[in-house]
Each structure stands twice: as structure tokens, then as C-alpha cells.
């Protein structure tokens, strides 16, 4: 099933012609951004100097930190009046990364989601419950407009109130759901506790965080769905960058809109097909916020070209990150954000250790922090007050609930070299 068969099945040569044309246009477009004008000048790049797709390797990378440095609108290549929506994604030190969209960007984004949903067999007549955050997170509105575009009946249920979500699935005869895989597992467990089943469900779209094939099998068994992996990143519109087809053997990445390279994160050199490395993407159809060679930090590889579904060009599932970013229940968290919060609270020191576990299929983050004796009365109630304060400040900054354990001063490890403050035990459970 195709939404846009001609584009989805373009032959390599035709695809490359489109890519090159769009790459040149993108290089012209980024000249409206001070950061890129300078970068291109330093690297001797003008729109006319790009003759082949390989010439892209002469262009320097763009990193998340560059976008942060441009906060809030430094990367917009169109006047603010042409930006009709803004989303954000969590930053490292309080300020988020801002992403802007023109009218055309929103149309392109909805088109990509429409392709993905059609690819997995959804069509008019399907009832689609979108169980992700509808706020600044790109997952809610991103899927919403793509699903409406292909005529699904959309239930924008957003997050929370799992029992109510289950009732809606039952009462409205929902056939397809979208959420993070960890929330899907929670949903399945609550349905089990309620001793109820979800017979109308047939399709589950899961993404925004890493998940394994064993989790896929569990979800399929518990929810009675066929589960598909959905990859996206706010800086590249949001969800819809790459998606599994019905073969479920790699994710199709929309090459007319995204030029893909896989690099060795240490050297920046491009690696061979089939070799794992960091995904670097140059979006080819973004207006408000075009980017060149954007380092996603996500580890994957290019897969062989042919797929039984008739489309080509896939990447493997994301297996890790090249930086210290953690994805906790779909929310991106950097250890430096935690440090930033702790520095503002006089009752605790700034040494910390983070433990991430998967408990009952949900990510749980525990943070050990040292108490600061000069701000602590020694009373038990005071301990509870400080703990509550740290949990609240962390929740306000990171938008996730954490467990905080207060420990004696001087008991947490000190590091001479690179600090290793995060112990991620999710793979062990
Ligand atoms: O998570 C966009 C999205 C929404 C994707 C809904 C899928 C569904 P960000 O909040 O910017 O955007 O987080 C992007 O999340 O760089 C990956 O590290 C991680 N990530 C996203 N999808 C997957 C996936 C949205 N399927 C960051 N598998 C990315 C593994 C994923 N990691």
C-alpha cells in the first residue's frame, strides 16, 4: 500500500537527481542563517560548488549544541512571520532546542506521516488513538495531522489516565494506537489488571525511544497488535523520519526528504554500507529551519537497498547513542541538565549518580545526591523536605518523575578523568 507510490518507489538515479537539486536549494536557503553563512564561507562552499552528492562531505557537521547556541530563533532561515508553529525538545542546561515550521513544512511533515501510516496498512475506516503528549513534543501533533490527511478517525487522547484510554479503545472500537513502547507495555498491564481485552486493536505504532525485538514480541502478544517501529527527531520535523514497513526488517527513511550518511562518531569519516555508526542527516525539504549534515547522535547502519514492499533504502533499528543523552520514557535527558538543577539547590551538593532501570517495562530513574550539612537541620522532616524539593525541581526541568535518594556528604564517587555518572541497567532487565 502506497500513499505516494511514484516518490516512494523512485529508482536510484531519479532519486539522486532530486536529491542533488534539493541539496543545492538547501545550501542556498541556509545562507539566510548567520551560522551557516559563516560555515559555508570558511569551507569555501557556495551553492554552485556542489556538483555531486559526494560533495556534501566538504560541508562541516551541525551539532545539537550549535542549535542551542542559536536559541531561540538563530537557525530560522525565514522571517518569523512565516513560521506558523514552534516545537521544542529538551536542552542540556535549561533552555530547549527550538524547531520552527512554515506552512509548507507542516504539509511536508504530514505527507511523510501519511506515507508511513499507509505503508503499514492503515486507511480510511481505521480508528486511531494517539496516546502521546500533544504539547511541545512533536509526537502528538506530528502524527495527528498525518493521520487526518489519510482520513483516519483520530482520537487525540494524549497521555495519562490509562484506564480511560483503555475504555476509549473499547468504546470507540480503536484499530490502531500510537505511543512509546514503554507506555504500550503499561497499557497492556493495566488492561490485564482490569481483566479486560482489546479485541478491535490490530496495529501498534511505537517509537520515540529505543526498544528491543523481545519487547515487540511481548507487546504483540499482550495487545494483539502487529507492532511497528517509528523513528524521528524534532530537529528533522519530528516523527516520520524512518518507519518500518510490513516486512519489519529495517526502517524506510524518506530519501527524497532526507539525505543520509553514517559516520564514525570519533573521526567523522563516512563508514561503509552495513557498518554501524552515527546517523547524519541533511534534510532536503525543510524551509523554516534547514540544516546541513545534522549529527543525530543515534547509532544505526544503512541496510541493503531492496525490500519486498517495493520501496528501497532502509536503516537498521537504533541501537544506541554516540553521546550521553538518555531517552527515558520517550523524553530526552542529558546528565548536564541534572547537574544544572542540583547546582541551583543549596541543600545538596553537586555530585550525583544516576541509575536507570526498567521496572515492569517502564523506565525508572533514580538519582543519588549528597546532602549539604550547612543547610540541613539534622531533623528527619528536613530530609523529607529537601528530597521533595529536589524531586520537584528535577521534574520542572526534565519533565519526568525521578526517585531521589539523599546520601551522606563525600560518599558518591569522585572522578579524575571523564565522569561516569550514569549507570544504565535497562539492558540487564
Ligand atoms: O522522539 C520524535 C518522535 C515522536 C519519534 C514520536 C517517534 C514517535 P525527540 O524528542 O527530538 O523526537 O527525540 C529524538 O529520540 O534522537 C533518538 O535518540 C530517540 N528515538 C526516537 N525514535 C526512536 C526509535 C522524537 N524508534 C530522539 N528508536 C532520537 C530508538 C528513538 N530511539
PDB file of N, CA and C and ligand atoms in Angstrom, residues 64 88-90 99 109 113 130 132 136-140 142-143 178-181 205-211 228-243 251 279 294-299 316-321 323 325-327 330-332, ligand 1:
ATOM      1  N   UNK A  64      23.856  19.397  17.841  1.00  0.00           N
ATOM      2  CA  UNK A  64      22.772  19.902  18.696  1.00  0.00           C
ATOM      3  C   UNK A  64      23.219  21.159  19.451  1.00  0.00           C
ATOM      4  N   UNK A  88       9.537  22.368  20.696  1.00  0.00           N
ATOM      5  CA  UNK A  88      10.855  22.375  21.342  1.00  0.00           C
ATOM      6  C   UNK A  88      11.195  20.964  21.800  1.00  0.00           C
ATOM      7  N   UNK A  89      12.465  20.745  22.005  1.00  0.00           N
ATOM      8  CA  UNK A  89      12.930  19.483  22.557  1.00  0.00           C
ATOM      9  C   UNK A  89      13.916  19.818  23.663  1.00  0.00           C
ATOM     10  N   UNK A  90      14.021  18.929  24.655  1.00  0.00           N
ATOM     11  CA  UNK A  90      14.767  19.291  25.850  1.00  0.00           C
ATOM     12  C   UNK A  90      16.220  19.662  25.548  1.00  0.00           C
ATOM     13  N   UNK A  99      12.398  24.389  17.353  1.00  0.00           N
ATOM     14  CA  UNK A  99      12.226  23.987  15.961  1.00  0.00           C
ATOM     15  C   UNK A  99      11.038  24.754  15.390  1.00  0.00           C
ATOM     16  N   UNK A 109       5.608  17.495   6.377  1.00  0.00           N
ATOM     17  CA  UNK A 109       5.657  16.592   7.538  1.00  0.00           C
ATOM     18  C   UNK A 109       4.426  15.671   7.537  1.00  0.00           C
ATOM     19  N   UNK A 113       4.201  11.470   7.307  1.00  0.00           N
ATOM     20  CA  UNK A 113       3.449  10.620   8.243  1.00  0.00           C
ATOM     21  C   UNK A 113       2.391   9.831   7.458  1.00  0.00           C
ATOM     22  N   UNK A 130      -4.131   8.390  19.490  1.00  0.00           N
ATOM     23  CA  UNK A 130      -2.777   8.936  19.543  1.00  0.00           C
ATOM     24  C   UNK A 130      -2.424   9.260  20.999  1.00  0.00           C
ATOM     25  N   UNK A 132       0.212  10.098  22.827  1.00  0.00           N
ATOM     26  CA  UNK A 132       1.456  10.774  23.212  1.00  0.00           C
ATOM     27  C   UNK A 132       1.142  12.229  23.514  1.00  0.00           C
ATOM     28  N   UNK A 136       4.543  20.545  23.449  1.00  0.00           N
ATOM     29  CA  UNK A 136       5.722  20.937  22.691  1.00  0.00           C
ATOM     30  C   UNK A 136       6.391  19.740  22.021  1.00  0.00           C
ATOM     31  N   UNK A 137       6.149  18.543  22.555  1.00  0.00           N
ATOM     32  CA  UNK A 137       6.684  17.314  21.953  1.00  0.00           C
ATOM     33  C   UNK A 137       6.082  17.149  20.550  1.00  0.00           C
ATOM     34  N   UNK A 138       6.924  16.722  19.610  1.00  0.00           N
ATOM     35  CA  UNK A 138       6.478  16.655  18.212  1.00  0.00           C
ATOM     36  C   UNK A 138       5.585  15.444  17.912  1.00  0.00           C
ATOM     37  N   UNK A 139       5.573  14.474  18.819  1.00  0.00           N
ATOM     38  CA  UNK A 139       4.858  13.219  18.542  1.00  0.00           C
ATOM     39  C   UNK A 139       3.350  13.382  18.399  1.00  0.00           C
ATOM     40  N   UNK A 140       2.748  14.284  19.203  1.00  0.00           N
ATOM     41  CA  UNK A 140       1.289  14.420  19.202  1.00  0.00           C
ATOM     42  C   UNK A 140       0.772  15.027  17.910  1.00  0.00           C
ATOM     43  N   UNK A 142       2.379  15.942  15.320  1.00  0.00           N
ATOM     44  CA  UNK A 142       3.014  15.362  14.127  1.00  0.00           C
ATOM     45  C   UNK A 142       2.188  14.217  13.566  1.00  0.00           C
ATOM     46  N   UNK A 143       1.877  13.250  14.389  1.00  0.00           N
ATOM     47  CA  UNK A 143       1.072  12.107  13.934  1.00  0.00           C
ATOM     48  C   UNK A 143      -0.358  12.537  13.612  1.00  0.00           C
ATOM     49  N   UNK A 178      -0.901   4.697  18.816  1.00  0.00           N
ATOM     50  CA  UNK A 178       0.468   5.200  18.743  1.00  0.00           C
ATOM     51  C   UNK A 178       0.884   5.673  20.135  1.00  0.00           C
ATOM     52  N   UNK A 179       2.035   5.195  20.607  1.00  0.00           N
ATOM     53  CA  UNK A 179       2.581   5.659  21.889  1.00  0.00           C
ATOM     54  C   UNK A 179       4.031   5.193  21.998  1.00  0.00           C
ATOM     55  N   UNK A 180       4.662   5.496  23.123  1.00  0.00           N
ATOM     56  CA  UNK A 180       6.010   4.955  23.320  1.00  0.00           C
ATOM     57  C   UNK A 180       5.856   3.459  23.658  1.00  0.00           C
ATOM     58  N   UNK A 181       6.859   2.652  23.337  1.00  0.00           N
ATOM     59  CA  UNK A 181       6.741   1.220  23.663  1.00  0.00           C
ATOM     60  C   UNK A 181       6.579   0.988  25.164  1.00  0.00           C
ATOM     61  N   UNK A 205       1.848   1.434  16.705  1.00  0.00           N
ATOM     62  CA  UNK A 205       2.996   2.200  16.196  1.00  0.00           C
ATOM     63  C   UNK A 205       3.754   2.703  17.403  1.00  0.00           C
ATOM     64  N   UNK A 206       5.006   2.282  17.527  1.00  0.00           N
ATOM     65  CA  UNK A 206       5.739   2.593  18.747  1.00  0.00           C
ATOM     66  C   UNK A 206       7.085   3.235  18.407  1.00  0.00           C
ATOM     67  N   UNK A 207       7.445   4.258  19.162  1.00  0.00           N
ATOM     68  CA  UNK A 207       8.725   4.915  18.883  1.00  0.00           C
ATOM     69  C   UNK A 207       9.023   5.974  19.907  1.00  0.00           C
ATOM     70  N   UNK A 208       9.946   6.851  19.561  1.00  0.00           N
ATOM     71  CA  UNK A 208      10.429   7.958  20.394  1.00  0.00           C
ATOM     72  C   UNK A 208      11.436   7.507  21.440  1.00  0.00           C
ATOM     73  N   UNK A 209      11.687   6.211  21.529  1.00  0.00           N
ATOM     74  CA  UNK A 209      12.699   5.694  22.461  1.00  0.00           C
ATOM     75  C   UNK A 209      13.155   4.324  21.954  1.00  0.00           C
ATOM     76  N   UNK A 210      14.337   3.879  22.394  1.00  0.00           N
ATOM     77  CA  UNK A 210      14.814   2.574  21.935  1.00  0.00           C
ATOM     78  C   UNK A 210      13.971   1.439  22.513  1.00  0.00           C
ATOM     79  N   UNK A 211      13.757   0.399  21.757  1.00  0.00           N
ATOM     80  CA  UNK A 211      13.060  -0.790  22.249  1.00  0.00           C
ATOM     81  C   UNK A 211      13.548  -1.985  21.464  1.00  0.00           C
ATOM     82  N   UNK A 228       4.981  -1.825  14.963  1.00  0.00           N
ATOM     83  CA  UNK A 228       5.933  -1.225  14.026  1.00  0.00           C
ATOM     84  C   UNK A 228       6.799  -0.186  14.729  1.00  0.00           C
ATOM     85  N   UNK A 229       8.063  -0.128  14.326  1.00  0.00           N
ATOM     86  CA  UNK A 229       8.996   0.839  14.908  1.00  0.00           C
ATOM     87  C   UNK A 229       8.941   2.146  14.123  1.00  0.00           C
ATOM     88  N   UNK A 230       8.873   3.238  14.863  1.00  0.00           N
ATOM     89  CA  UNK A 230       8.772   4.566  14.263  1.00  0.00           C
ATOM     90  C   UNK A 230       9.902   5.430  14.819  1.00  0.00           C
ATOM     91  N   UNK A 231      10.716   5.989  13.916  1.00  0.00           N
ATOM     92  CA  UNK A 231      11.860   6.798  14.359  1.00  0.00           C
ATOM     93  C   UNK A 231      11.690   8.250  13.916  1.00  0.00           C
ATOM     94  N   UNK A 232      12.045   9.138  14.786  1.00  0.00           N
ATOM     95  CA  UNK A 232      12.003  10.542  14.408  1.00  0.00           C
ATOM     96  C   UNK A 232      12.803  11.369  15.381  1.00  0.00           C
ATOM     97  N   UNK A 233      12.986  12.627  15.033  1.00  0.00           N
ATOM     98  CA  UNK A 233      13.766  13.536  15.861  1.00  0.00           C
ATOM     99  C   UNK A 233      13.290  14.954  15.582  1.00  0.00           C
ATOM    100  N   UNK A 234      13.059  15.710  16.618  1.00  0.00           N
ATOM    101  CA  UNK A 234      12.416  17.020  16.459  1.00  0.00           C
ATOM    102  C   UNK A 234      13.117  17.898  15.420  1.00  0.00           C
ATOM    103  N   UNK A 235      14.433  17.899  15.443  1.00  0.00           N
ATOM    104  CA  UNK A 235      15.179  18.777  14.550  1.00  0.00           C
ATOM    105  C   UNK A 235      14.920  18.445  13.073  1.00  0.00           C
ATOM    106  N   UNK A 236      14.424  17.210  12.801  1.00  0.00           N
ATOM    107  CA  UNK A 236      14.088  16.797  11.428  1.00  0.00           C
ATOM    108  C   UNK A 236      12.568  16.695  11.313  1.00  0.00           C
ATOM    109  N   UNK A 237      11.872  17.694  11.726  1.00  0.00           N
ATOM    110  CA  UNK A 237      10.407  17.778  11.821  1.00  0.00           C
ATOM    111  C   UNK A 237       9.894  17.113  13.098  1.00  0.00           C
ATOM    112  N   UNK A 238      10.277  15.860  13.353  1.00  0.00           N
ATOM    113  CA  UNK A 238       9.722  15.099  14.483  1.00  0.00           C
ATOM    114  C   UNK A 238       9.567  13.653  14.059  1.00  0.00           C
ATOM    115  N   UNK A 239       8.459  12.984  14.446  1.00  0.00           N
ATOM    116  CA  UNK A 239       8.289  11.601  13.996  1.00  0.00           C
ATOM    117  C   UNK A 239       8.133  11.567  12.479  1.00  0.00           C
ATOM    118  N   UNK A 240       8.360  10.384  11.903  1.00  0.00           N
ATOM    119  CA  UNK A 240       8.127  10.252  10.463  1.00  0.00           C
ATOM    120  C   UNK A 240       9.400  10.236   9.647  1.00  0.00           C
ATOM    121  N   UNK A 241      10.559  10.295  10.287  1.00  0.00           N
ATOM    122  CA  UNK A 241      11.818  10.283   9.524  1.00  0.00           C
ATOM    123  C   UNK A 241      12.050   8.893   8.928  1.00  0.00           C
ATOM    124  N   UNK A 242      11.848   7.865   9.726  1.00  0.00           N
ATOM    125  CA  UNK A 242      12.035   6.489   9.241  1.00  0.00           C
ATOM    126  C   UNK A 242      10.999   5.599   9.923  1.00  0.00           C
ATOM    127  N   UNK A 243      10.535   4.590   9.197  1.00  0.00           N
ATOM    128  CA  UNK A 243       9.401   3.799   9.688  1.00  0.00           C
ATOM    129  C   UNK A 243       9.495   2.406   9.100  1.00  0.00           C
ATOM    130  N   UNK A 251      14.066   0.139   8.775  1.00  0.00           N
ATOM    131  CA  UNK A 251      13.136   1.276   8.669  1.00  0.00           C
ATOM    132  C   UNK A 251      13.412   2.046   7.379  1.00  0.00           C
ATOM    133  N   UNK A 279      24.134   8.308  12.701  1.00  0.00           N
ATOM    134  CA  UNK A 279      23.294   8.795  11.602  1.00  0.00           C
ATOM    135  C   UNK A 279      23.444  10.310  11.469  1.00  0.00           C
ATOM    136  N   UNK A 294      23.349  17.180   9.812  1.00  0.00           N
ATOM    137  CA  UNK A 294      22.986  17.221  11.235  1.00  0.00           C
ATOM    138  C   UNK A 294      23.339  15.897  11.924  1.00  0.00           C
ATOM    139  N   UNK A 295      24.144  15.989  12.958  1.00  0.00           N
ATOM    140  CA  UNK A 295      24.551  14.782  13.701  1.00  0.00           C
ATOM    141  C   UNK A 295      23.454  14.426  14.697  1.00  0.00           C
ATOM    142  N   UNK A 296      22.760  13.326  14.422  1.00  0.00           N
ATOM    143  CA  UNK A 296      21.626  12.954  15.274  1.00  0.00           C
ATOM    144  C   UNK A 296      22.074  12.355  16.605  1.00  0.00           C
ATOM    145  N   UNK A 297      23.292  11.794  16.643  1.00  0.00           N
ATOM    146  CA  UNK A 297      23.752  11.095  17.851  1.00  0.00           C
ATOM    147  C   UNK A 297      23.245   9.660  17.907  1.00  0.00           C
ATOM    148  N   UNK A 298      22.387   9.267  16.980  1.00  0.00           N
ATOM    149  CA  UNK A 298      21.807   7.915  17.016  1.00  0.00           C
ATOM    150  C   UNK A 298      22.644   6.928  16.208  1.00  0.00           C
ATOM    151  N   UNK A 299      22.822   5.740  16.794  1.00  0.00           N
ATOM    152  CA  UNK A 299      23.670   4.733  16.150  1.00  0.00           C
ATOM    153  C   UNK A 299      22.798   3.747  15.361  1.00  0.00           C
ATOM    154  N   UNK A 316      18.881   0.403   9.901  1.00  0.00           N
ATOM    155  CA  UNK A 316      18.573  -0.570  10.950  1.00  0.00           C
ATOM    156  C   UNK A 316      17.930   0.134  12.136  1.00  0.00           C
ATOM    157  N   UNK A 317      17.407  -0.641  13.066  1.00  0.00           N
ATOM    158  CA  UNK A 317      16.825  -0.028  14.263  1.00  0.00           C
ATOM    159  C   UNK A 317      17.937   0.675  15.052  1.00  0.00           C
ATOM    160  N   UNK A 318      17.546   1.709  15.777  1.00  0.00           N
ATOM    161  CA  UNK A 318      18.541   2.490  16.538  1.00  0.00           C
ATOM    162  C   UNK A 318      19.017   1.626  17.713  1.00  0.00           C
ATOM    163  N   UNK A 319      20.339   1.472  17.817  1.00  0.00           N
ATOM    164  CA  UNK A 319      20.842   0.605  18.887  1.00  0.00           C
ATOM    165  C   UNK A 319      21.530   1.362  20.018  1.00  0.00           C
ATOM    166  N   UNK A 320      21.707   2.663  19.874  1.00  0.00           N
ATOM    167  CA  UNK A 320      22.343   3.402  20.964  1.00  0.00           C
ATOM    168  C   UNK A 320      22.584   4.839  20.572  1.00  0.00           C
ATOM    169  N   UNK A 321      23.348   5.532  21.396  1.00  0.00           N
ATOM    170  CA  UNK A 321      23.654   6.939  21.167  1.00  0.00           C
ATOM    171  C   UNK A 321      25.167   7.117  21.160  1.00  0.00           C
ATOM    172  N   UNK A 323      26.400   9.990  22.174  1.00  0.00           N
ATOM    173  CA  UNK A 323      26.690  10.930  23.259  1.00  0.00           C
ATOM    174  C   UNK A 323      26.069  10.411  24.554  1.00  0.00           C
ATOM    175  N   UNK A 325      23.287  11.335  25.947  1.00  0.00           N
ATOM    176  CA  UNK A 325      21.847  11.581  26.091  1.00  0.00           C
ATOM    177  C   UNK A 325      21.131  10.282  26.458  1.00  0.00           C
ATOM    178  N   UNK A 326      20.228  10.396  27.432  1.00  0.00           N
ATOM    179  CA  UNK A 326      19.404   9.244  27.807  1.00  0.00           C
ATOM    180  C   UNK A 326      18.002   9.478  27.275  1.00  0.00           C
ATOM    181  N   UNK A 327      17.346   8.432  26.848  1.00  0.00           N
ATOM    182  CA  UNK A 327      15.948   8.584  26.462  1.00  0.00           C
ATOM    183  C   UNK A 327      15.132   7.817  27.502  1.00  0.00           C
ATOM    184  N   UNK A 330      10.699   8.101  26.475  1.00  0.00           N
ATOM    185  CA  UNK A 330      10.500   8.969  25.310  1.00  0.00           C
ATOM    186  C   UNK A 330      11.009  10.392  25.497  1.00  0.00           C
ATOM    187  N   UNK A 331      11.460  10.721  26.705  1.00  0.00           N
ATOM    188  CA  UNK A 331      11.929  12.101  26.943  1.00  0.00           C
ATOM    189  C   UNK A 331      13.455  12.117  26.993  1.00  0.00           C
ATOM    190  N   UNK A 332      14.033  13.079  26.305  1.00  0.00           N
ATOM    191  CA  UNK A 332      15.497  13.139  26.235  1.00  0.00           C
ATOM    192  C   UNK A 332      16.054  13.833  27.472  1.00  0.00           C
TER     193      UNK A 332
HETATM  194  O1  LIG B   1      11.086  11.450  19.858  1.00  0.00           O
HETATM  195  C1  LIG B   1      10.075  12.254  17.809  1.00  0.00           C
HETATM  196  C2  LIG B   1       9.180  11.068  17.794  1.00  0.00           C
HETATM  197  C3  LIG B   1       7.889  11.172  18.275  1.00  0.00           C
HETATM  198  C4  LIG B   1       9.615   9.865  17.245  1.00  0.00           C
HETATM  199  C5  LIG B   1       7.051  10.068  18.231  1.00  0.00           C
HETATM  200  C6  LIG B   1       8.775   8.760  17.181  1.00  0.00           C
HETATM  201  C7  LIG B   1       7.497   8.869  17.676  1.00  0.00           C
HETATM  202  P1  LIG B   1      12.811  13.911  20.100  1.00  0.00           P
HETATM  203  O2  LIG B   1      12.050  14.152  21.339  1.00  0.00           O
HETATM  204  O3  LIG B   1      13.584  15.033  19.496  1.00  0.00           O
HETATM  205  O4  LIG B   1      11.850  13.422  18.952  1.00  0.00           O
HETATM  206  O5  LIG B   1      13.789  12.687  20.387  1.00  0.00           O
HETATM  207  C8  LIG B   1      14.602  12.187  19.371  1.00  0.00           C
HETATM  208  O6  LIG B   1      14.644  10.011  20.442  1.00  0.00           O
HETATM  209  O7  LIG B   1      17.435  11.157  18.535  1.00  0.00           O
HETATM  210  C9  LIG B   1      16.507   9.037  19.393  1.00  0.00           C
HETATM  211  O8  LIG B   1      17.598   9.050  20.288  1.00  0.00           O
HETATM  212  C10 LIG B   1      15.225   8.746  20.146  1.00  0.00           C
HETATM  213  N1  LIG B   1      14.299   7.969  19.303  1.00  0.00           N
HETATM  214  C11 LIG B   1      13.242   8.412  18.608  1.00  0.00           C
HETATM  215  N2  LIG B   1      12.624   7.378  17.978  1.00  0.00           N
HETATM  216  C12 LIG B   1      13.329   6.250  18.281  1.00  0.00           C
HETATM  217  C13 LIG B   1      13.217   4.876  17.935  1.00  0.00           C
HETATM  218  C14 LIG B   1      11.030  12.310  18.987  1.00  0.00           C
HETATM  219  N3  LIG B   1      12.235   4.406  17.174  1.00  0.00           N
HETATM  220  C15 LIG B   1      15.468  11.075  19.901  1.00  0.00           C
HETATM  221  N4  LIG B   1      14.160   4.016  18.417  1.00  0.00           N
HETATM  222  C16 LIG B   1      16.268  10.422  18.805  1.00  0.00           C
HETATM  223  C17 LIG B   1      15.160   4.469  19.206  1.00  0.00           C
HETATM  224  C18 LIG B   1      14.413   6.638  19.122  1.00  0.00           C
HETATM  225  N5  LIG B   1      15.307   5.750  19.574  1.00  0.00           N
END
